[in-house]
Coordinates of C-alpha atoms in Angstrom, one line a residue:
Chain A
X1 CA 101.8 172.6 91.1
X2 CA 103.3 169.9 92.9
X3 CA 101.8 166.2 93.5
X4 CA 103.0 163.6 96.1
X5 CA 102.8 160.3 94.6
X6 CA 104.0 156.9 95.3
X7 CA 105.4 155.2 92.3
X8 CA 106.0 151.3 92.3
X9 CA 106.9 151.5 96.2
X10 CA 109.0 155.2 95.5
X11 CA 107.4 158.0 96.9
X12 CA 107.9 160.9 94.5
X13 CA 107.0 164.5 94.1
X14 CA 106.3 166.1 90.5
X15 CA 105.5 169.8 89.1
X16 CA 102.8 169.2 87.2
X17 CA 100.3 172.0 85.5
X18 CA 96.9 171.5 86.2
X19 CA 96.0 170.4 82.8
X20 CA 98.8 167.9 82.7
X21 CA 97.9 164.1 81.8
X22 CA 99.9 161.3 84.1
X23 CA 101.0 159.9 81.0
X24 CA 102.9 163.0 80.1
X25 CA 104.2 163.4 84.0
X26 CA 105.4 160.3 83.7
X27 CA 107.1 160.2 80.6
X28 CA 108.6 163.1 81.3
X29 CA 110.1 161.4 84.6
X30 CA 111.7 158.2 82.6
X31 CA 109.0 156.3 83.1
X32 CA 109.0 155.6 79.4
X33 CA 107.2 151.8 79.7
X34 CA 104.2 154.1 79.6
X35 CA 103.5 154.3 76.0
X36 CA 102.0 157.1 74.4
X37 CA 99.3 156.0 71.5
X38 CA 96.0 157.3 70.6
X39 CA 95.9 159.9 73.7
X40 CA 92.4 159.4 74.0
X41 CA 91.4 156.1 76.0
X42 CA 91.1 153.9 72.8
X43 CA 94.3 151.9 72.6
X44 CA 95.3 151.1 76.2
X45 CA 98.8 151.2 75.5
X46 CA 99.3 154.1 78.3
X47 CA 97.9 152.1 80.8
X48 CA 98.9 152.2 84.7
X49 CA 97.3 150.8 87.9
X50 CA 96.0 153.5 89.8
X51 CA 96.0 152.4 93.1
X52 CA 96.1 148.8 91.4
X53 CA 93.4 148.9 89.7
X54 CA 94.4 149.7 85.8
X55 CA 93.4 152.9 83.9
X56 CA 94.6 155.0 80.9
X57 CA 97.0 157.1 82.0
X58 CA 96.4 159.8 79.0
X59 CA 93.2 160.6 80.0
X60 CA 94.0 160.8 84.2
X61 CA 94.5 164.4 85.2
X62 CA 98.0 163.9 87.4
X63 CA 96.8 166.4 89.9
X64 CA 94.2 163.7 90.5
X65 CA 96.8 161.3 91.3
X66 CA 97.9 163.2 94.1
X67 CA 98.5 160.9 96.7
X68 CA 98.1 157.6 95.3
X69 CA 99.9 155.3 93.9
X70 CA 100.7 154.2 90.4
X71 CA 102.3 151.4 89.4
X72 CA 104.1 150.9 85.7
X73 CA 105.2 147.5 84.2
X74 CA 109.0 148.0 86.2
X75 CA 106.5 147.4 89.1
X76 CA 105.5 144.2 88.7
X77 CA 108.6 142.8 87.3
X78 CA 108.3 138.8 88.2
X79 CA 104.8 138.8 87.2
X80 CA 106.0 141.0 83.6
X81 CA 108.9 138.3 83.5
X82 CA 106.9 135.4 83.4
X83 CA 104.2 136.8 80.8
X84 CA 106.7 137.7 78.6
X85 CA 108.0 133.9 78.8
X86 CA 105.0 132.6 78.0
X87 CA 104.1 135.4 75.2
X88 CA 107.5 134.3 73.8
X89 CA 106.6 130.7 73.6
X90 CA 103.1 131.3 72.0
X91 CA 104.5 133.8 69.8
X92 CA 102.6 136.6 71.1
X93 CA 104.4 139.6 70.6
X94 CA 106.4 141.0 67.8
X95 CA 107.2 144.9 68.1
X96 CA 106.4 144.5 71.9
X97 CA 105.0 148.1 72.1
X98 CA 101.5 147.1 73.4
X99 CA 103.3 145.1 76.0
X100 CA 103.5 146.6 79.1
X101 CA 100.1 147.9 79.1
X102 CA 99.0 144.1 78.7
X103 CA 101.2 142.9 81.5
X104 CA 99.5 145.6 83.7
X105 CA 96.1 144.4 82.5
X106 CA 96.3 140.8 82.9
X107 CA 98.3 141.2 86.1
X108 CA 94.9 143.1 87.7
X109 CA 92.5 140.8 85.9
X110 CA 94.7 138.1 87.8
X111 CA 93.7 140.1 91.2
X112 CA 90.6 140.9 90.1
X113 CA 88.9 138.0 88.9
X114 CA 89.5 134.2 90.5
X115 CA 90.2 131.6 87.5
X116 CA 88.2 133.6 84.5
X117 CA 86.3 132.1 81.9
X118 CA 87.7 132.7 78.2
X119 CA 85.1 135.7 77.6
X120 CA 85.7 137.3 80.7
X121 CA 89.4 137.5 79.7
X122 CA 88.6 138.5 76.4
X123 CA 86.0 140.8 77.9
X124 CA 89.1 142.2 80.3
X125 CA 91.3 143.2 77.5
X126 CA 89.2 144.6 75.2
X127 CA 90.5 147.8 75.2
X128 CA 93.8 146.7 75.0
X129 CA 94.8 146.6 71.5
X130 CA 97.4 145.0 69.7
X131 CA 98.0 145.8 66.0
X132 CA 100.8 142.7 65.1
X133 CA 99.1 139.4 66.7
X134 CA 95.3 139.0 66.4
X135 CA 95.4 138.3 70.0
X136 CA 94.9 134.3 69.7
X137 CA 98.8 133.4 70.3
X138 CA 98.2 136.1 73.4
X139 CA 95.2 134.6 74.9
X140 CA 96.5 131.1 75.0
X141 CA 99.7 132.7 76.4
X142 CA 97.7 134.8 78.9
X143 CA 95.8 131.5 79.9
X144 CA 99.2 129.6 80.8
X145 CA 100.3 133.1 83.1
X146 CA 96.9 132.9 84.9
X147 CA 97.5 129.3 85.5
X148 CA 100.7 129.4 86.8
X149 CA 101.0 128.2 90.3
X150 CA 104.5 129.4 90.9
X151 CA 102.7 133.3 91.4
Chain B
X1 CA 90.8 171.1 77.4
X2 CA 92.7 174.1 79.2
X3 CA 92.5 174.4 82.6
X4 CA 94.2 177.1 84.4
X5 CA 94.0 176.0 88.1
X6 CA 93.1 173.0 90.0
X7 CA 91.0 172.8 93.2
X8 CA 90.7 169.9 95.6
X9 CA 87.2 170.6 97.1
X10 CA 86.8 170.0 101.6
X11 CA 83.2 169.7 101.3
X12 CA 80.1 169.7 98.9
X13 CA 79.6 173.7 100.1
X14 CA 83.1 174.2 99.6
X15 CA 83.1 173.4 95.9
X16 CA 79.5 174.8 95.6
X17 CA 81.0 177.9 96.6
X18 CA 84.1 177.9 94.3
X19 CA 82.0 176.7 91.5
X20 CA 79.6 179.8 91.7
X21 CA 82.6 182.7 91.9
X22 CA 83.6 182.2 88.4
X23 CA 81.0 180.9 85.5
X24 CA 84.3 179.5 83.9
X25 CA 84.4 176.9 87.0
X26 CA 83.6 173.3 86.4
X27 CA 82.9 170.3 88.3
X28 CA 85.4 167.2 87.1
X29 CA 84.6 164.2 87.5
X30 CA 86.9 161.0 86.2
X31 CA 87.7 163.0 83.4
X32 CA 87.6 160.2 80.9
X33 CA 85.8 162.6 78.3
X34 CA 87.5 165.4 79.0
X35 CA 90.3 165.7 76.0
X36 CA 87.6 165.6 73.5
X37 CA 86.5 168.8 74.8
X38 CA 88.0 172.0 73.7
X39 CA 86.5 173.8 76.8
X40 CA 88.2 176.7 78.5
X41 CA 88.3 175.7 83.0
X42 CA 89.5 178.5 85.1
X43 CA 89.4 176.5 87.9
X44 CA 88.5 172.5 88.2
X45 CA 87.1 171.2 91.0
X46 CA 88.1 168.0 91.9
X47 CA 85.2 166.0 94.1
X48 CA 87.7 163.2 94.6
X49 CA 88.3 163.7 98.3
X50 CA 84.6 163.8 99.5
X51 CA 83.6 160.1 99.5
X52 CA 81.7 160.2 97.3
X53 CA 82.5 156.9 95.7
X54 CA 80.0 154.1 97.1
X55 CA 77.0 152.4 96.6
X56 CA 74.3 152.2 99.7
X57 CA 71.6 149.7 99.4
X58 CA 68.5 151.2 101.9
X59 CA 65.3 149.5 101.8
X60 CA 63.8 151.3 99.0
X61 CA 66.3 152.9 97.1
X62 CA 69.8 151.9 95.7
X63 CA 72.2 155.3 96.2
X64 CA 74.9 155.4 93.6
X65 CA 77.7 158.3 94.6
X66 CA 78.1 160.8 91.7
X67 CA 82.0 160.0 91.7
X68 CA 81.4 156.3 92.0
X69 CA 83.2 154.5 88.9
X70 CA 81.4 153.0 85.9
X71 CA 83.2 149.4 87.3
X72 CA 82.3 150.0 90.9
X73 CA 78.7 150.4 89.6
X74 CA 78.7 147.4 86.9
X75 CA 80.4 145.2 89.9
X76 CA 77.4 145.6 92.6
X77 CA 75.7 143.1 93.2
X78 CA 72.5 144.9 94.1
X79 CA 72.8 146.9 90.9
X80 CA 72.9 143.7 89.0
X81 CA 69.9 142.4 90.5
X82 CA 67.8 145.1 89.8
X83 CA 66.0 145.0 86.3
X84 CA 67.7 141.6 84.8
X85 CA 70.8 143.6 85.7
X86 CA 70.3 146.1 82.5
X87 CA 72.7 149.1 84.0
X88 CA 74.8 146.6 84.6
X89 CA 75.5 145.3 81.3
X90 CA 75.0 148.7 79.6
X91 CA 78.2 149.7 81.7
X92 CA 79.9 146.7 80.4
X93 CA 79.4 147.3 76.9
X94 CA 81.4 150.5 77.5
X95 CA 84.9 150.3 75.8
X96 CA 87.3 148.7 77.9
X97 CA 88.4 148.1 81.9
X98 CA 90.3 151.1 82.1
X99 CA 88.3 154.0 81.0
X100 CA 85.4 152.4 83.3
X101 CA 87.6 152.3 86.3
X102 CA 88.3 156.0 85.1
X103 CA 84.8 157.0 84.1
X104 CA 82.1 158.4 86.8
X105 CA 78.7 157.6 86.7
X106 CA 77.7 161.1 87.5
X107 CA 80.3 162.7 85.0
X108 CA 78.5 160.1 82.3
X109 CA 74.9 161.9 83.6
X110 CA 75.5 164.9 83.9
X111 CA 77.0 165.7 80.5
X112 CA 73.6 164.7 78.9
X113 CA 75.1 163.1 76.1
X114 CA 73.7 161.5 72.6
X115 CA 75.9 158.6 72.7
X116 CA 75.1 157.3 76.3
X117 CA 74.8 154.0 76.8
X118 CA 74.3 154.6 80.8
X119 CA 71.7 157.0 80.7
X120 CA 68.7 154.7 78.2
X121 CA 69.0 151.9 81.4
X122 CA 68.3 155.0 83.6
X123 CA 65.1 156.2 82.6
X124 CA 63.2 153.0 82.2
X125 CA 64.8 152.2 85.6
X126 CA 63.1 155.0 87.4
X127 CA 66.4 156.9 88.5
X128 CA 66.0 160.1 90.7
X129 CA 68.7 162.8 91.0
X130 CA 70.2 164.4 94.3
X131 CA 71.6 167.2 93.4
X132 CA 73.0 170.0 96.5
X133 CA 71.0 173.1 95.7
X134 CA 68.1 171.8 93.8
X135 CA 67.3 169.1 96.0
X136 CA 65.9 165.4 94.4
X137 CA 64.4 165.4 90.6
X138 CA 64.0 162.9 88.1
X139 CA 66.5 161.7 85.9
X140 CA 63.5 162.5 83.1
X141 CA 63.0 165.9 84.0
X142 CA 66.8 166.6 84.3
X143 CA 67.4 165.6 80.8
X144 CA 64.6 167.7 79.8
X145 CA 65.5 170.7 81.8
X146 CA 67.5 173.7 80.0
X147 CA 68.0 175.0 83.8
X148 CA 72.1 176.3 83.1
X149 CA 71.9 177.0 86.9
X150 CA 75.3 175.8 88.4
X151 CA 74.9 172.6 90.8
X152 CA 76.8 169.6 92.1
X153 CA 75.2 165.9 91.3
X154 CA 75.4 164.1 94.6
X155 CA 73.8 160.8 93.9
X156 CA 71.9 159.2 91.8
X157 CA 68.9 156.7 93.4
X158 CA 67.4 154.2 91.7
X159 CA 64.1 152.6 93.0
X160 CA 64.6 148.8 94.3
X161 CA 61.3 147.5 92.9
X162 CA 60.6 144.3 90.8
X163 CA 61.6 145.3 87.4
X164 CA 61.8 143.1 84.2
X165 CA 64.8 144.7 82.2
X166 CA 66.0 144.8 78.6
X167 CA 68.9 146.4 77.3
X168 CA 70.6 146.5 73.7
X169 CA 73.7 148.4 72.4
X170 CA 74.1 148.0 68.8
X171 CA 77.7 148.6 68.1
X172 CA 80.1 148.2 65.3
X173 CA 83.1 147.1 67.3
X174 CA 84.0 147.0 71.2
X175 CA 85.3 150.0 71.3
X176 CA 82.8 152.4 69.6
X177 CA 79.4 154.1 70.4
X178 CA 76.4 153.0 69.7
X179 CA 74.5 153.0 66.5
X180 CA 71.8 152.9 68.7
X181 CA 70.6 151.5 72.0
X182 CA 67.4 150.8 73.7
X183 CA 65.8 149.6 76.3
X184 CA 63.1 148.4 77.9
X185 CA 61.2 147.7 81.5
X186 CA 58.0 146.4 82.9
X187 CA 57.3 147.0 86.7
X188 CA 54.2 145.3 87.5
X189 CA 52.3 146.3 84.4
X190 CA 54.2 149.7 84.0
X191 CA 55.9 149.8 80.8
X192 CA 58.8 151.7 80.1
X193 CA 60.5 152.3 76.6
X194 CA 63.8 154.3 75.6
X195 CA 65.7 154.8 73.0
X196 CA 68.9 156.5 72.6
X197 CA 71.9 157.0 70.7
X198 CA 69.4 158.1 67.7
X199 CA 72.3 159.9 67.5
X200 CA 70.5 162.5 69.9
X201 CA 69.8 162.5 73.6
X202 CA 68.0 159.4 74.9
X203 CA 64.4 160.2 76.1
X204 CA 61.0 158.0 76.4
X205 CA 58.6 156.8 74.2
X206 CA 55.6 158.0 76.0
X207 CA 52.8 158.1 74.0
X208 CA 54.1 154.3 73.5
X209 CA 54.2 153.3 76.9
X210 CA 50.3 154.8 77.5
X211 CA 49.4 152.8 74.5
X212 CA 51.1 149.3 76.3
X213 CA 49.8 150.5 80.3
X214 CA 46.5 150.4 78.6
X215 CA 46.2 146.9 77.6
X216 CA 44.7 144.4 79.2
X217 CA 46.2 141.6 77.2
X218 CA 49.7 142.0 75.5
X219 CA 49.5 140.0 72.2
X220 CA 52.0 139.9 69.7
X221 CA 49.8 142.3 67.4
X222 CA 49.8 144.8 70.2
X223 CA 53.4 145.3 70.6
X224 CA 54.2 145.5 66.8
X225 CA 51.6 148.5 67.5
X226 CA 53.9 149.7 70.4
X227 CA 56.7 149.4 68.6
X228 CA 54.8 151.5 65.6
X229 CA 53.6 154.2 67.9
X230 CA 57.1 154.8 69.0
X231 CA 58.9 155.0 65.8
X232 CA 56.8 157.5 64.9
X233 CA 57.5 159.6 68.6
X234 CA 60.9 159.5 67.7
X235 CA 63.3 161.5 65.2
X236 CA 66.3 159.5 64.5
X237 CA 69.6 161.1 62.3
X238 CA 72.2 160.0 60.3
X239 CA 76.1 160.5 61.6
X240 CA 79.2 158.7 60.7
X241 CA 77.9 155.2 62.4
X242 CA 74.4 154.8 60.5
X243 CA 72.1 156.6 58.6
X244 CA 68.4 157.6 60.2
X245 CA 66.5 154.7 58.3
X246 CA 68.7 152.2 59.2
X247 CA 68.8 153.5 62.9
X248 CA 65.5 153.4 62.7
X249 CA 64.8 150.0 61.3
X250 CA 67.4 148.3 63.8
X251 CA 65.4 150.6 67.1
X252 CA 62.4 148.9 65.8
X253 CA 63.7 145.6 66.1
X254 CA 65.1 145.9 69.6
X255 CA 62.2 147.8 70.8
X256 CA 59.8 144.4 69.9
X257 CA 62.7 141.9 71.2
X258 CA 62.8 144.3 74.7
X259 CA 58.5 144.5 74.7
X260 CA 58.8 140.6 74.2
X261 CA 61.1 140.0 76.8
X262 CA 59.6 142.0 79.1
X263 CA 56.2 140.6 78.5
X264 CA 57.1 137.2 79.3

């Protein structure tokens, strides 16, 4: 079956079966910043937004993204840019695999919520895991992102 | 979860009719649960399309869209207002952001399932169902119901009224189900008790909630009798998570803290 979807600004058409996840579709298309972890909603590493607001991609049937639009980390590039500074300065990352999922999180909690406390950024991320950092280094890192002016 | 072909429904009769040719038909809704079932779908009907996806505030009633997300719900301000917010902050204690902007609050109903955190809020909450052929019933009676007669959840309306609210999820870490959950409401002297999570299907503690409307003072020694009275209603089980007596020590607990607060 085919699906019309609009991919950071691209429209794009893919033959998808009808039990197909997005995260497959798009893996399968190159979009391999969508990473592919515990295929059941747990890890967030497969997260997307979904008409920008973010969801896990292994658990969205892609014949219910037809005719939306999804946007990966390549999407959001100045915003993924400048976390990835500031992750760099705090030390936040180390294999980098959780990464792009993050970036996509914190870029809609940055849309969706005007200057958040500490718990509601904690409370954001929650089901974004990270297995190397223990998420301190991240959420000073993420704190300097949300603050940045230059935006 | 195999599914053979994939339907985007015009219209609630449209995928009423679709649904009823084929008994391996199903209804999806967000899908979040859906790959933890190893179900056989002819053909899926998608809902999507029907906007059916909002919240309407009307005098009496709050109307929740069956497709409406568990983050669209948790986000309303209405919703938050009613009952010290307890749906509310049930929804929030659910996993993370993305499966609740994935997550439906009538997929979460209508699968009836032991580990809902969404559905305890709902019956102390006085929650009616609208469902396309069999019209408005209570969220009690539905979960009670073993009616296998295919319908489509439409909305689910819950009764603006001045509610005193208590909810608790005990859980071992952010992402998990509950050990257990309760909680609790008082509408103008109209107690209300649930537990769920036990690890079976949430339901009330009735003969509990007699015992508390009938009370013309609530003392302390009359809610440790509540709380007594609905231990005993209800059978709790042991799972991975917790075993029954501990599940049903820590109900216990909650059950007094929610009575308490509800009292006050």
């Amino acid at each position: 079956m085919k699906i019309k979807v609009k991919v950071n600004g691209y429209h794009k058409t893919f033959d998808v079966n009808p039990d197909e996840y997005l995260l497959d579709t798009l893996r399968a298309n190159e979009y391999l910043s969508v990473k592919k972890g515990c295929d059941n909603s747990s890890c967030g590493v497969c997260t997307v937004l979904f008409d920008g607001k973010p969801v896990p991609s292994c658990s969205l049937l892609s014949m219910k993204a037809d005719g939306h639009e999804i946007t990966t980390v390549e999407g959001i590039q100045k915003d993924a840019e400048r976390l990835s500074e500031y992750f760099g300065e705090e030390g936040a990352d180390q294999c980098g695999y959780c990464n792009p999922s993050m970036a996509l999180t914190v870029f809609a909690l940055k849309k969706e919520i005007k200057d958040p406390t500490d718990e509601q950024i904690k409370d954001y991320l929650v089901g974004n895991l990270c297995r190397c950092t223990g998420y301190q280094s991240q959420h000073i890192a993420i704190k300097k992102y949300l603050g940045d002016d230059q935006l | 979860m195999k599914i053979d072909h994939f339907y985007k429904a015009s219209s609630i009769e449209d995928a009423y009719e679709v649904l009823t040719k084929n008994s391996k038909n199903a209804i999806i809704a967000g899908g979040a649960w859906m790959r933890l079932s190893s179900k056989e779908i002819d053909t899926a009907i998608d809902l999507s399309e029907l906007g059916m996806d909002k919240v309407v505030v009307e005098d009496d009633f709050i109307i929740i869209g069956a497709m409406t997300t568990l983050h669209s719900v948790e986000s309303n301000q209405d919703i938050l207002q009613l009952g010290n917010g307890i749906l509310s902050q049930a929804i929030h204690k659910i996993m993370g952001i993305t499966i609740r902007n994935l997550a439906t609050i009538g997929g979460s109903v209508i699968g009836k399932y032991g580990f809902s955190d969404i559905l305890t809020p709902l019956l102390v909450l006085d929650t009616t169902l609208e469902f396309y052929r069999k019209g408005k019933i209570s969220l009690e009676e539905f979960l009670d119901s073993k009616d296998k007669e295919p319908d489509i959840l439409i909305n689910i309306l819950l009764k603006k009224q001045n509610t005193k609210g208590y909810f608790y999820k005990m859980k071992k870490n952010s992402l998990d189900f509950a050990v257990v959950n309760v909680a609790v409401s008082n509408t103008n002297g109209d107690y209300k008790i649930a537990v769920g999570a036990r690890p079976s299907i949430t339901h009330l503690a009735k003969e509990a909630m007699h015992f508390m409307n009938q009370q013309k003072v609530i003392s302390d020694v009359v809610i440790l009798e509540a709380v007594e009275i609905a231990m005993n209603e209800y059978k709790f089980g042991s799972n991975s998570r917790a075993s029954e007596e501990y599940r049903k020590q820590i109900a216990a607990v909650y059950v007094q803290r929610g009575l308490n607060e509800v009292t006050r």
